[in-house]
CSV table of N, CA, C and O in Angstrom, one decimal:
chain,number,residue,atom,x,y,z
A,1,GLU,N,42.3,37.3,-61.7
A,1,GLU,CA,41.8,38.6,-61.4
A,1,GLU,C,40.5,38.8,-62.2
A,1,GLU,O,40.5,38.5,-63.4
A,2,VAL,N,39.5,39.3,-61.5
A,2,VAL,CA,38.2,39.5,-62.2
A,2,VAL,C,38.1,40.8,-62.9
A,2,VAL,O,37.4,41.0,-63.9
A,3,LYS,N,38.9,41.8,-62.4
A,3,LYS,CA,38.8,43.2,-63.0
A,3,LYS,C,39.9,43.3,-64.1
A,3,LYS,O,41.0,43.0,-63.9
A,4,THR,N,39.4,43.7,-65.3
A,4,THR,CA,40.3,43.7,-66.4
A,4,THR,C,41.5,44.7,-66.2
A,4,THR,O,42.6,44.4,-66.6
A,5,ASP,N,41.2,45.9,-65.7
A,5,ASP,CA,42.3,46.8,-65.6
A,5,ASP,C,43.4,46.3,-64.6
A,5,ASP,O,44.6,46.5,-64.9
A,6,ARG,N,43.0,45.7,-63.6
A,6,ARG,CA,44.0,45.1,-62.6
A,6,ARG,C,44.8,43.9,-63.3
A,6,ARG,O,46.0,43.7,-63.1
A,7,HIS,N,44.0,43.2,-64.1
A,7,HIS,CA,44.6,42.0,-64.8
A,7,HIS,C,45.7,42.6,-65.8
A,7,HIS,O,46.8,42.0,-65.8
A,8,GLU,N,45.3,43.6,-66.5
A,8,GLU,CA,46.3,44.2,-67.5
A,8,GLU,C,47.5,44.7,-66.8
A,8,GLU,O,48.6,44.5,-67.3
A,9,GLU,N,47.3,45.4,-65.6
A,9,GLU,CA,48.4,45.9,-64.9
A,9,GLU,C,49.3,44.7,-64.4
A,9,GLU,O,50.6,44.8,-64.5
A,10,ALA,N,48.7,43.7,-64.0
A,10,ALA,CA,49.5,42.5,-63.5
A,10,ALA,C,50.3,41.9,-64.7
A,10,ALA,O,51.4,41.5,-64.5
A,11,LEU,N,49.7,41.8,-65.8
A,11,LEU,CA,50.4,41.3,-67.0
A,11,LEU,C,51.7,42.1,-67.3
A,11,LEU,O,52.7,41.6,-67.6
A,12,GLN,N,51.6,43.4,-67.2
A,12,GLN,CA,52.7,44.3,-67.4
A,12,GLN,C,53.8,44.0,-66.4
A,12,GLN,O,55.0,44.0,-66.7
A,13,GLU,N,53.4,43.7,-65.1
A,13,GLU,CA,54.4,43.4,-64.1
A,13,GLU,C,55.2,42.1,-64.4
A,13,GLU,O,56.3,42.0,-64.0
A,14,THR,N,54.6,41.2,-65.1
A,14,THR,CA,55.2,39.9,-65.4
A,14,THR,C,56.5,40.2,-66.3
A,14,THR,O,57.4,39.4,-66.4
A,15,LEU,N,56.5,41.3,-67.0
A,15,LEU,CA,57.6,41.6,-67.9
A,15,LEU,C,58.9,41.9,-67.1
A,15,LEU,O,59.9,41.9,-67.6
A,16,LEU,N,58.7,42.1,-65.8
A,16,LEU,CA,59.9,42.4,-64.9
A,16,LEU,C,60.5,41.0,-64.5
A,16,LEU,O,61.7,41.0,-64.0
A,17,ALA,N,59.8,39.9,-64.7
A,17,ALA,CA,60.4,38.6,-64.4
A,17,ALA,C,61.5,38.3,-65.4
A,17,ALA,O,61.5,38.7,-66.5
A,18,PRO,N,62.5,37.5,-65.0
A,18,PRO,CA,63.5,37.0,-65.9
A,18,PRO,C,62.9,36.3,-67.1
A,18,PRO,O,61.9,35.6,-67.0
A,19,PRO,N,63.4,36.6,-68.3
A,19,PRO,CA,62.8,36.0,-69.6
A,19,PRO,C,62.6,34.5,-69.5
A,19,PRO,O,61.6,34.0,-70.0
A,20,ALA,N,63.5,33.8,-68.8
A,20,ALA,CA,63.4,32.3,-68.8
A,20,ALA,C,62.2,31.9,-67.9
A,20,ALA,O,61.7,30.8,-68.1
A,21,VAL,N,61.8,32.7,-67.0
A,21,VAL,CA,60.7,32.4,-66.1
A,21,VAL,C,59.3,32.8,-66.7
A,21,VAL,O,58.3,32.1,-66.4
A,22,ARG,N,59.2,33.8,-67.6
A,22,ARG,CA,58.0,34.3,-68.1
A,22,ARG,C,57.0,33.2,-68.7
A,22,ARG,O,55.8,33.3,-68.5
A,23,PRO,N,57.6,32.2,-69.4
A,23,PRO,CA,56.6,31.2,-70.0
A,23,PRO,C,55.9,30.4,-68.9
A,23,PRO,O,54.9,29.7,-69.2
A,24,ASN,N,56.5,30.4,-67.7
A,24,ASN,CA,55.9,29.6,-66.6
A,24,ASN,C,54.9,30.4,-65.8
A,24,ASN,O,54.3,29.9,-64.8
A,25,ILE,N,54.6,31.6,-66.2
A,25,ILE,CA,53.7,32.5,-65.4
A,25,ILE,C,52.4,32.5,-66.2
A,25,ILE,O,52.3,32.8,-67.4
A,26,ALA,N,51.3,32.2,-65.5
A,26,ALA,CA,49.9,32.3,-66.1
A,26,ALA,C,49.0,33.1,-65.2
A,26,ALA,O,48.8,32.8,-64.1
A,27,LEU,N,48.6,34.2,-65.8
A,27,LEU,CA,47.6,35.1,-65.0
A,27,LEU,C,46.3,35.0,-65.8
A,27,LEU,O,46.3,35.1,-67.0
A,28,VAL,N,45.2,34.8,-65.1
A,28,VAL,CA,43.9,34.6,-65.7
A,28,VAL,C,43.0,35.7,-65.3
A,28,VAL,O,42.9,36.1,-64.1
A,29,ASN,N,42.2,36.2,-66.3
A,29,ASN,CA,41.2,37.2,-66.0
A,29,ASN,C,39.9,36.5,-66.1
A,29,ASN,O,39.5,35.9,-67.1
A,30,GLY,N,39.1,36.6,-65.0
A,30,GLY,CA,37.8,36.0,-65.0
A,30,GLY,C,37.4,35.3,-63.7
A,30,GLY,O,38.2,35.4,-62.7
A,31,ASP,N,36.4,34.6,-63.7
A,31,ASP,CA,35.8,33.9,-62.6
A,31,ASP,C,36.7,32.7,-62.3
A,31,ASP,O,36.9,31.8,-63.1
A,32,ALA,N,37.2,32.6,-61.0
A,32,ALA,CA,38.1,31.5,-60.6
A,32,ALA,C,37.5,30.1,-60.9
A,32,ALA,O,38.2,29.2,-61.3
A,33,LEU,N,36.2,30.0,-60.6
A,33,LEU,CA,35.5,28.7,-60.8
A,33,LEU,C,35.5,28.2,-62.2
A,33,LEU,O,35.3,27.0,-62.4
A,34,LYS,N,35.6,29.1,-63.2
A,34,LYS,CA,35.6,28.7,-64.6
A,34,LYS,C,37.0,28.4,-65.1
A,34,LYS,O,37.2,28.0,-66.2
A,35,HIS,N,38.0,28.5,-64.2
A,35,HIS,CA,39.4,28.2,-64.6
A,35,HIS,C,40.1,27.1,-63.8
A,35,HIS,O,41.3,27.1,-63.7
A,36,LEU,N,39.3,26.3,-63.1
A,36,LEU,CA,39.9,25.3,-62.1
A,36,LEU,C,40.8,24.3,-62.8
A,36,LEU,O,41.7,23.7,-62.2
A,37,ALA,N,40.5,24.0,-64.1
A,37,ALA,CA,41.4,23.1,-64.8
A,37,ALA,C,42.8,23.4,-64.9
A,37,ALA,O,43.7,22.6,-65.0
A,38,LEU,N,43.1,24.8,-64.8
A,38,LEU,CA,44.5,25.2,-64.8
A,38,LEU,C,45.3,24.7,-63.7
A,38,LEU,O,46.6,24.7,-63.7
A,39,LEU,N,44.6,24.3,-62.6
A,39,LEU,CA,45.4,23.8,-61.4
A,39,LEU,C,46.1,22.5,-61.7
A,39,LEU,O,47.1,22.2,-61.0
A,40,ALA,N,45.7,21.8,-62.7
A,40,ALA,CA,46.4,20.5,-63.0
A,40,ALA,C,47.8,20.7,-63.5
A,40,ALA,O,48.6,19.8,-63.2
A,41,ASP,N,48.2,21.9,-64.0
A,41,ASP,CA,49.5,22.1,-64.5
A,41,ASP,C,50.3,23.0,-63.6
A,41,ASP,O,51.4,23.3,-63.9
A,42,ALA,N,49.7,23.4,-62.5
A,42,ALA,CA,50.3,24.4,-61.6
A,42,ALA,C,51.2,23.8,-60.6
A,42,ALA,O,50.9,22.7,-60.0
A,43,SER,N,52.4,24.4,-60.3
A,43,SER,CA,53.2,24.0,-59.2
A,43,SER,C,53.2,25.0,-58.1
A,43,SER,O,53.5,24.6,-57.0
A,44,LEU,N,52.8,26.2,-58.4
A,44,LEU,CA,52.7,27.3,-57.4
A,44,LEU,C,51.5,28.2,-57.8
A,44,LEU,O,51.4,28.7,-58.9
A,45,VAL,N,50.6,28.3,-56.9
A,45,VAL,CA,49.3,29.1,-57.1
A,45,VAL,C,49.3,30.1,-56.0
A,45,VAL,O,49.3,29.8,-54.8
A,46,TYR,N,49.2,31.4,-56.5
A,46,TYR,CA,48.9,32.5,-55.5
A,46,TYR,C,47.4,32.8,-55.6
A,46,TYR,O,46.9,33.1,-56.7
A,47,TRP,N,46.8,32.9,-54.5
A,47,TRP,CA,45.3,33.2,-54.5
A,47,TRP,C,45.0,34.2,-53.4
A,47,TRP,O,45.2,33.9,-52.2
A,48,ASN,N,44.6,35.4,-53.8
A,48,ASN,CA,44.2,36.4,-52.8
A,48,ASN,C,42.8,36.0,-52.5
A,48,ASN,O,41.8,36.4,-53.2
A,49,ASN,N,42.6,35.3,-51.4
A,49,ASN,CA,41.3,34.7,-51.1
A,49,ASN,C,40.6,35.5,-50.0
A,49,ASN,O,39.7,35.0,-49.3
A,50,LEU,N,40.9,36.7,-49.8
A,50,LEU,CA,40.4,37.5,-48.7
A,50,LEU,C,38.9,37.8,-48.8
A,50,LEU,O,38.2,37.9,-47.9
A,51,CYS,N,38.4,37.9,-50.0
A,51,CYS,CA,37.0,38.3,-50.3
A,51,CYS,C,36.1,37.2,-50.9
A,51,CYS,O,35.0,37.5,-51.3
A,52,PHE,N,36.6,36.0,-50.9
A,52,PHE,CA,35.8,34.9,-51.5
A,52,PHE,C,34.8,34.3,-50.5
A,52,PHE,O,35.2,34.1,-49.3
A,53,PRO,N,33.6,34.0,-50.9
A,53,PRO,CA,32.7,33.4,-50.0
A,53,PRO,C,33.2,31.9,-49.7
A,53,PRO,O,33.9,31.4,-50.5
A,54,VAL,N,32.7,31.4,-48.6
A,54,VAL,CA,33.2,30.1,-48.2
A,54,VAL,C,32.9,29.0,-49.2
A,54,VAL,O,33.8,28.1,-49.5
A,55,ASP,N,31.8,29.0,-49.9
A,55,ASP,CA,31.4,28.0,-50.8
A,55,ASP,C,32.4,28.0,-52.0
A,55,ASP,O,32.8,27.0,-52.5
A,56,VAL,N,32.7,29.2,-52.5
A,56,VAL,CA,33.7,29.3,-53.6
A,56,VAL,C,35.1,28.9,-53.1
A,56,VAL,O,35.8,28.2,-53.8
A,57,SER,N,35.5,29.3,-51.9
A,57,SER,CA,36.8,28.9,-51.4
A,57,SER,C,36.9,27.4,-51.3
A,57,SER,O,37.9,26.8,-51.7
A,58,ARG,N,35.8,26.8,-50.9
A,58,ARG,CA,35.9,25.3,-50.7
A,58,ARG,C,36.0,24.6,-52.1
A,58,ARG,O,36.7,23.6,-52.3
A,59,ALA,N,35.3,25.2,-53.1
A,59,ALA,CA,35.4,24.6,-54.5
A,59,ALA,C,36.8,24.8,-55.0
A,59,ALA,O,37.3,23.8,-55.7
A,60,VAL,N,37.4,25.9,-54.8
A,60,VAL,CA,38.8,26.1,-55.3
A,60,VAL,C,39.8,25.1,-54.5
A,60,VAL,O,40.6,24.5,-55.2
A,61,ILE,N,39.6,25.0,-53.3
A,61,ILE,CA,40.5,24.1,-52.5
A,61,ILE,C,40.3,22.6,-52.9
A,61,ILE,O,41.3,21.9,-53.2
A,62,GLU,N,39.0,22.2,-53.1
A,62,GLU,CA,38.8,20.8,-53.6
A,62,GLU,C,39.4,20.6,-54.9
A,62,GLU,O,40.0,19.5,-55.2
A,63,ALA,N,39.3,21.6,-55.8
A,63,ALA,CA,39.9,21.4,-57.1
A,63,ALA,C,41.5,21.4,-57.0
A,63,ALA,O,42.1,20.6,-57.7
A,64,PHE,N,42.0,22.2,-56.2
A,64,PHE,CA,43.5,22.2,-56.0
A,64,PHE,C,43.9,20.8,-55.5
A,64,PHE,O,44.9,20.2,-56.0
A,65,ILE,N,43.2,20.3,-54.5
A,65,ILE,CA,43.6,18.9,-54.0
A,65,ILE,C,43.4,17.8,-55.0
A,65,ILE,O,44.2,16.9,-55.1
A,66,SER,N,42.4,17.9,-55.8
A,66,SER,CA,42.2,16.8,-56.8
A,66,SER,C,43.0,17.0,-58.1
A,66,SER,O,43.2,16.0,-58.7
A,67,LYS,N,43.3,18.2,-58.4
A,67,LYS,CA,44.0,18.4,-59.7
A,67,LYS,C,45.5,18.7,-59.7
A,67,LYS,O,46.2,18.2,-60.5
A,68,ALA,N,45.9,19.4,-58.7
A,68,ALA,CA,47.4,19.8,-58.6
A,68,ALA,C,48.2,18.6,-58.3
A,68,ALA,O,47.8,17.7,-57.5
A,69,ALA,N,49.4,18.6,-58.8
A,69,ALA,CA,50.4,17.5,-58.5
A,69,ALA,C,50.8,17.5,-57.0
A,69,ALA,O,50.8,18.6,-56.4
A,70,LYS,N,51.3,16.4,-56.5
A,70,LYS,CA,51.8,16.4,-55.2
A,70,LYS,C,53.0,17.3,-55.2
A,70,LYS,O,53.8,17.3,-56.1
A,71,GLY,N,53.2,18.0,-54.1
A,71,GLY,CA,54.2,19.0,-54.0
A,71,GLY,C,53.8,20.4,-54.4
A,71,GLY,O,54.6,21.4,-54.2
A,72,ALA,N,52.7,20.5,-55.1
A,72,ALA,CA,52.3,21.8,-55.6
A,72,ALA,C,51.9,22.7,-54.4
A,72,ALA,O,51.5,22.2,-53.3
A,73,MET,N,52.2,24.0,-54.5
A,73,MET,CA,51.9,24.9,-53.4
A,73,MET,C,50.8,25.9,-53.7
A,73,MET,O,50.7,26.4,-54.8
A,74,LEU,N,50.0,26.2,-52.7
A,74,LEU,CA,48.9,27.1,-52.8
A,74,LEU,C,49.2,28.2,-51.7
A,74,LEU,O,49.3,27.9,-50.5
A,75,VAL,N,49.4,29.4,-52.2
A,75,VAL,CA,49.8,30.5,-51.3
A,75,VAL,C,48.6,31.4,-51.2
A,75,VAL,O,48.1,31.9,-52.2
A,76,THR,N,48.1,31.7,-50.0
A,76,THR,CA,46.9,32.5,-49.7
A,76,THR,C,47.1,33.6,-48.7
A,76,THR,O,48.1,33.5,-48.0
A,77,LEU,N,46.3,34.6,-48.8
A,77,LEU,CA,46.4,35.7,-47.8
A,77,LEU,C,45.6,35.4,-46.5
A,77,LEU,O,46.0,35.9,-45.5
A,78,ALA,N,44.5,34.6,-46.6
A,78,ALA,CA,43.7,34.2,-45.5
A,78,ALA,C,43.8,32.7,-45.3
A,78,ALA,O,44.0,32.0,-46.3
A,79,GLU,N,43.7,32.3,-44.1
A,79,GLU,CA,43.7,30.9,-43.8
A,79,GLU,C,42.5,30.2,-44.5
A,79,GLU,O,41.4,30.8,-44.6
A,80,LEU,N,42.7,29.0,-44.9
A,80,LEU,CA,41.6,28.3,-45.6
A,80,LEU,C,40.5,28.0,-44.6
A,80,LEU,O,40.7,27.6,-43.5
A,81,PRO,N,39.2,28.0,-45.2
A,81,PRO,CA,38.1,27.6,-44.3
A,81,PRO,C,38.1,26.1,-44.1
A,81,PRO,O,38.8,25.4,-44.9
A,82,ALA,N,37.5,25.6,-43.1
A,82,ALA,CA,37.4,24.2,-42.9
A,82,ALA,C,36.5,23.6,-43.9
A,82,ALA,O,35.6,24.2,-44.5
A,83,PRO,N,36.7,22.3,-44.2
A,83,PRO,CA,35.8,21.6,-45.1
A,83,PRO,C,34.4,21.6,-44.5
A,83,PRO,O,34.2,21.8,-43.2
A,84,GLU,N,33.4,21.5,-45.3
A,84,GLU,CA,32.0,21.6,-44.8
A,84,GLU,C,31.8,20.5,-43.7
A,84,GLU,O,32.2,19.4,-43.8
A,85,GLY,N,31.2,20.9,-42.6
A,85,GLY,CA,30.9,20.0,-41.5
A,85,GLY,C,32.0,19.9,-40.5
A,85,GLY,O,31.9,19.2,-39.5
A,86,GLU,N,33.1,20.6,-40.7
A,86,GLU,CA,34.3,20.5,-39.8
A,86,GLU,C,34.5,21.9,-39.2
A,86,GLU,O,34.2,22.9,-39.9
A,87,GLU,N,35.2,21.9,-38.1
A,87,GLU,CA,35.5,23.2,-37.5
A,87,GLU,C,37.0,23.6,-37.7
A,87,GLU,O,37.3,24.8,-37.5
A,88,ALA,N,37.8,22.6,-37.9
A,88,ALA,CA,39.2,22.9,-38.1
A,88,ALA,C,39.5,23.8,-39.3
A,88,ALA,O,38.6,23.9,-40.2
A,89,THR,N,40.6,24.3,-39.5
A,89,THR,CA,41.0,25.1,-40.7
A,89,THR,C,42.1,24.4,-41.5
A,89,THR,O,42.4,23.3,-41.1
A,90,GLY,N,42.5,25.0,-42.5
A,90,GLY,CA,43.6,24.6,-43.5
A,90,GLY,C,44.1,23.1,-43.4
A,90,GLY,O,43.9,22.4,-44.4
A,91,GLY,N,44.7,22.7,-42.4
A,91,GLY,CA,45.3,21.4,-42.3
A,91,GLY,C,44.3,20.3,-42.4
A,91,GLY,O,44.7,19.2,-42.8
A,92,SER,N,43.1,20.5,-42.1
A,92,SER,CA,42.1,19.4,-42.2
A,92,SER,C,41.8,19.0,-43.6
A,92,SER,O,41.2,18.0,-43.8
A,93,TRP,N,42.3,19.7,-44.6
A,93,TRP,CA,42.1,19.4,-46.0
A,93,TRP,C,43.2,18.3,-46.4
A,93,TRP,O,43.1,17.9,-47.6
A,94,GLY,N,44.1,18.0,-45.5
A,94,GLY,CA,45.1,17.1,-45.9
A,94,GLY,C,46.3,17.8,-46.6
A,94,GLY,O,47.1,17.1,-47.2
A,95,LEU,N,46.4,19.1,-46.4
A,95,LEU,CA,47.5,19.9,-46.9
A,95,LEU,C,48.4,20.2,-45.8
A,95,LEU,O,48.0,20.4,-44.7
A,96,ASP,N,49.7,20.3,-46.1
A,96,ASP,CA,50.7,20.7,-45.1
A,96,ASP,C,50.6,22.2,-45.2
A,96,ASP,O,50.7,22.8,-46.2
A,97,MET,N,50.5,22.9,-44.0
A,97,MET,CA,50.5,24.3,-43.9
A,97,MET,C,51.6,24.9,-43.1
A,97,MET,O,52.0,24.4,-42.1
A,98,ARG,N,52.1,26.0,-43.6
A,98,ARG,CA,53.1,26.8,-42.8
A,98,ARG,C,52.8,28.3,-43.1
A,98,ARG,O,52.2,28.6,-44.1
A,99,LYS,N,53.2,29.1,-42.2
A,99,LYS,CA,53.1,30.5,-42.3
A,99,LYS,C,54.3,31.1,-43.1
A,99,LYS,O,55.4,30.6,-42.8
A,100,GLY,N,54.0,31.9,-44.1
A,100,GLY,CA,55.1,32.5,-44.8
A,100,GLY,C,56.0,33.4,-43.9
A,100,GLY,O,55.6,33.8,-42.8
A,101,GLU,N,57.2,33.7,-44.3
A,101,GLU,CA,58.1,34.4,-43.5
A,101,GLU,C,58.3,35.9,-44.0
A,101,GLU,O,58.8,36.7,-43.2
A,102,VAL,N,57.9,36.1,-45.2
A,102,VAL,CA,58.1,37.5,-45.8
A,102,VAL,C,56.7,38.1,-46.1
A,102,VAL,O,55.9,37.4,-46.9
A,103,PRO,N,56.4,39.2,-45.6
A,103,PRO,CA,55.1,39.8,-45.8
A,103,PRO,C,55.0,40.2,-47.3
A,103,PRO,O,55.9,40.6,-48.0
A,104,LEU,N,53.8,39.9,-47.9
A,104,LEU,CA,53.5,40.3,-49.3
A,104,LEU,C,52.9,41.7,-49.3
A,104,LEU,O,51.9,41.9,-48.6
A,105,GLU,N,53.5,42.5,-50.1
A,105,GLU,CA,53.0,43.9,-50.1
A,105,GLU,C,51.7,44.0,-50.9
A,105,GLU,O,51.6,43.4,-52.0
A,106,MET,N,50.8,44.8,-50.5
A,106,MET,CA,49.5,45.1,-51.1
A,106,MET,C,49.4,46.6,-51.3
A,106,MET,O,49.7,47.4,-50.4
A,107,SER,N,48.8,47.0,-52.4
A,107,SER,CA,48.6,48.5,-52.6
A,107,SER,C,47.6,49.1,-51.7
A,107,SER,O,47.6,50.3,-51.5
A,108,TRP,N,46.7,48.3,-51.1
A,108,TRP,CA,45.6,48.9,-50.3
A,108,TRP,C,45.9,48.8,-48.8
A,108,TRP,O,45.1,49.2,-48.0
A,109,ARG,N,47.2,48.5,-48.4
A,109,ARG,CA,47.5,48.3,-47.0
A,109,ARG,C,48.9,48.6,-46.7
A,109,ARG,O,49.8,48.2,-47.5
A,110,LYS,N,49.2,49.4,-45.7
A,110,LYS,CA,50.6,49.8,-45.4
A,110,LYS,C,51.4,48.5,-45.0
A,110,LYS,O,52.5,48.4,-45.6
A,111,ASP,N,50.9,47.7,-44.1
A,111,ASP,CA,51.7,46.5,-43.7
A,111,ASP,C,51.3,45.4,-44.7
A,111,ASP,O,50.1,45.2,-45.0
A,112,GLY,N,52.3,44.5,-45.0
A,112,GLY,CA,52.0,43.4,-45.9
A,112,GLY,C,51.3,42.3,-45.1
A,112,GLY,O,51.1,42.3,-43.9
A,113,TYR,N,50.9,41.3,-45.9
A,113,TYR,CA,50.3,40.1,-45.3
A,113,TYR,C,51.3,39.0,-45.2
A,113,TYR,O,52.0,38.7,-46.2
A,114,LEU,N,51.4,38.3,-44.1
A,114,LEU,CA,52.2,37.1,-44.0
A,114,LEU,C,51.3,36.0,-44.6
A,114,LEU,O,50.2,35.7,-44.1
A,115,PRO,N,51.7,35.4,-45.7
A,115,PRO,CA,50.8,34.4,-46.4
A,115,PRO,C,50.8,33.1,-45.7
A,115,PRO,O,51.6,32.8,-44.9
A,116,PHE,N,49.7,32.3,-46.0
A,116,PHE,CA,49.7,30.9,-45.6
A,116,PHE,C,50.1,30.1,-46.8
A,116,PHE,O,49.8,30.4,-48.0
A,117,VAL,N,51.0,29.2,-46.6
A,117,VAL,CA,51.6,28.3,-47.7
A,117,VAL,C,51.1,26.9,-47.5
A,117,VAL,O,51.5,26.3,-46.5
A,118,TYR,N,50.3,26.4,-48.4
A,118,TYR,CA,49.8,25.0,-48.3
A,118,TYR,C,50.5,24.2,-49.4
A,118,TYR,O,50.6,24.6,-50.5
A,119,THR,N,50.9,23.0,-49.0
A,119,THR,CA,51.6,22.1,-49.9
A,119,THR,C,50.7,20.8,-50.0
A,119,THR,O,50.4,20.2,-49.0
A,120,ARG,N,50.5,20.4,-51.2
A,120,ARG,CA,49.8,19.2,-51.4
A,120,ARG,C,50.7,18.0,-51.2
A,120,ARG,O,51.8,18.0,-51.8
A,121,SER,N,50.3,17.1,-50.3
A,121,SER,CA,51.3,16.0,-50.0
A,121,SER,C,50.7,14.7,-50.5
A,121,SER,O,49.7,14.6,-51.1
């Protein structure tokens, strides 16, 4: 999260998670491109990618593919853009994609988003 107030609010929400799970939750405040190294230790990444420009999205996806372990999952609200020079979406990155089954609730929208779930294979 780039906005400090929303980051602080999200940190408070993590206190609702079971105590045994809390050490496995990492929320980062700042520019996503400056924290790509964190993907190396991630098994599950949630990314609200609705407002990212294509070049930033591609950089995050490339980092996820190169750094995350096989089996790691990337959950997004919007379908991934195609790699540069390609017209296909998500699956063309070599990731397995499925549509989520449970809508994710957002404060700015009445209906939730069905996420896209990408798995590094």
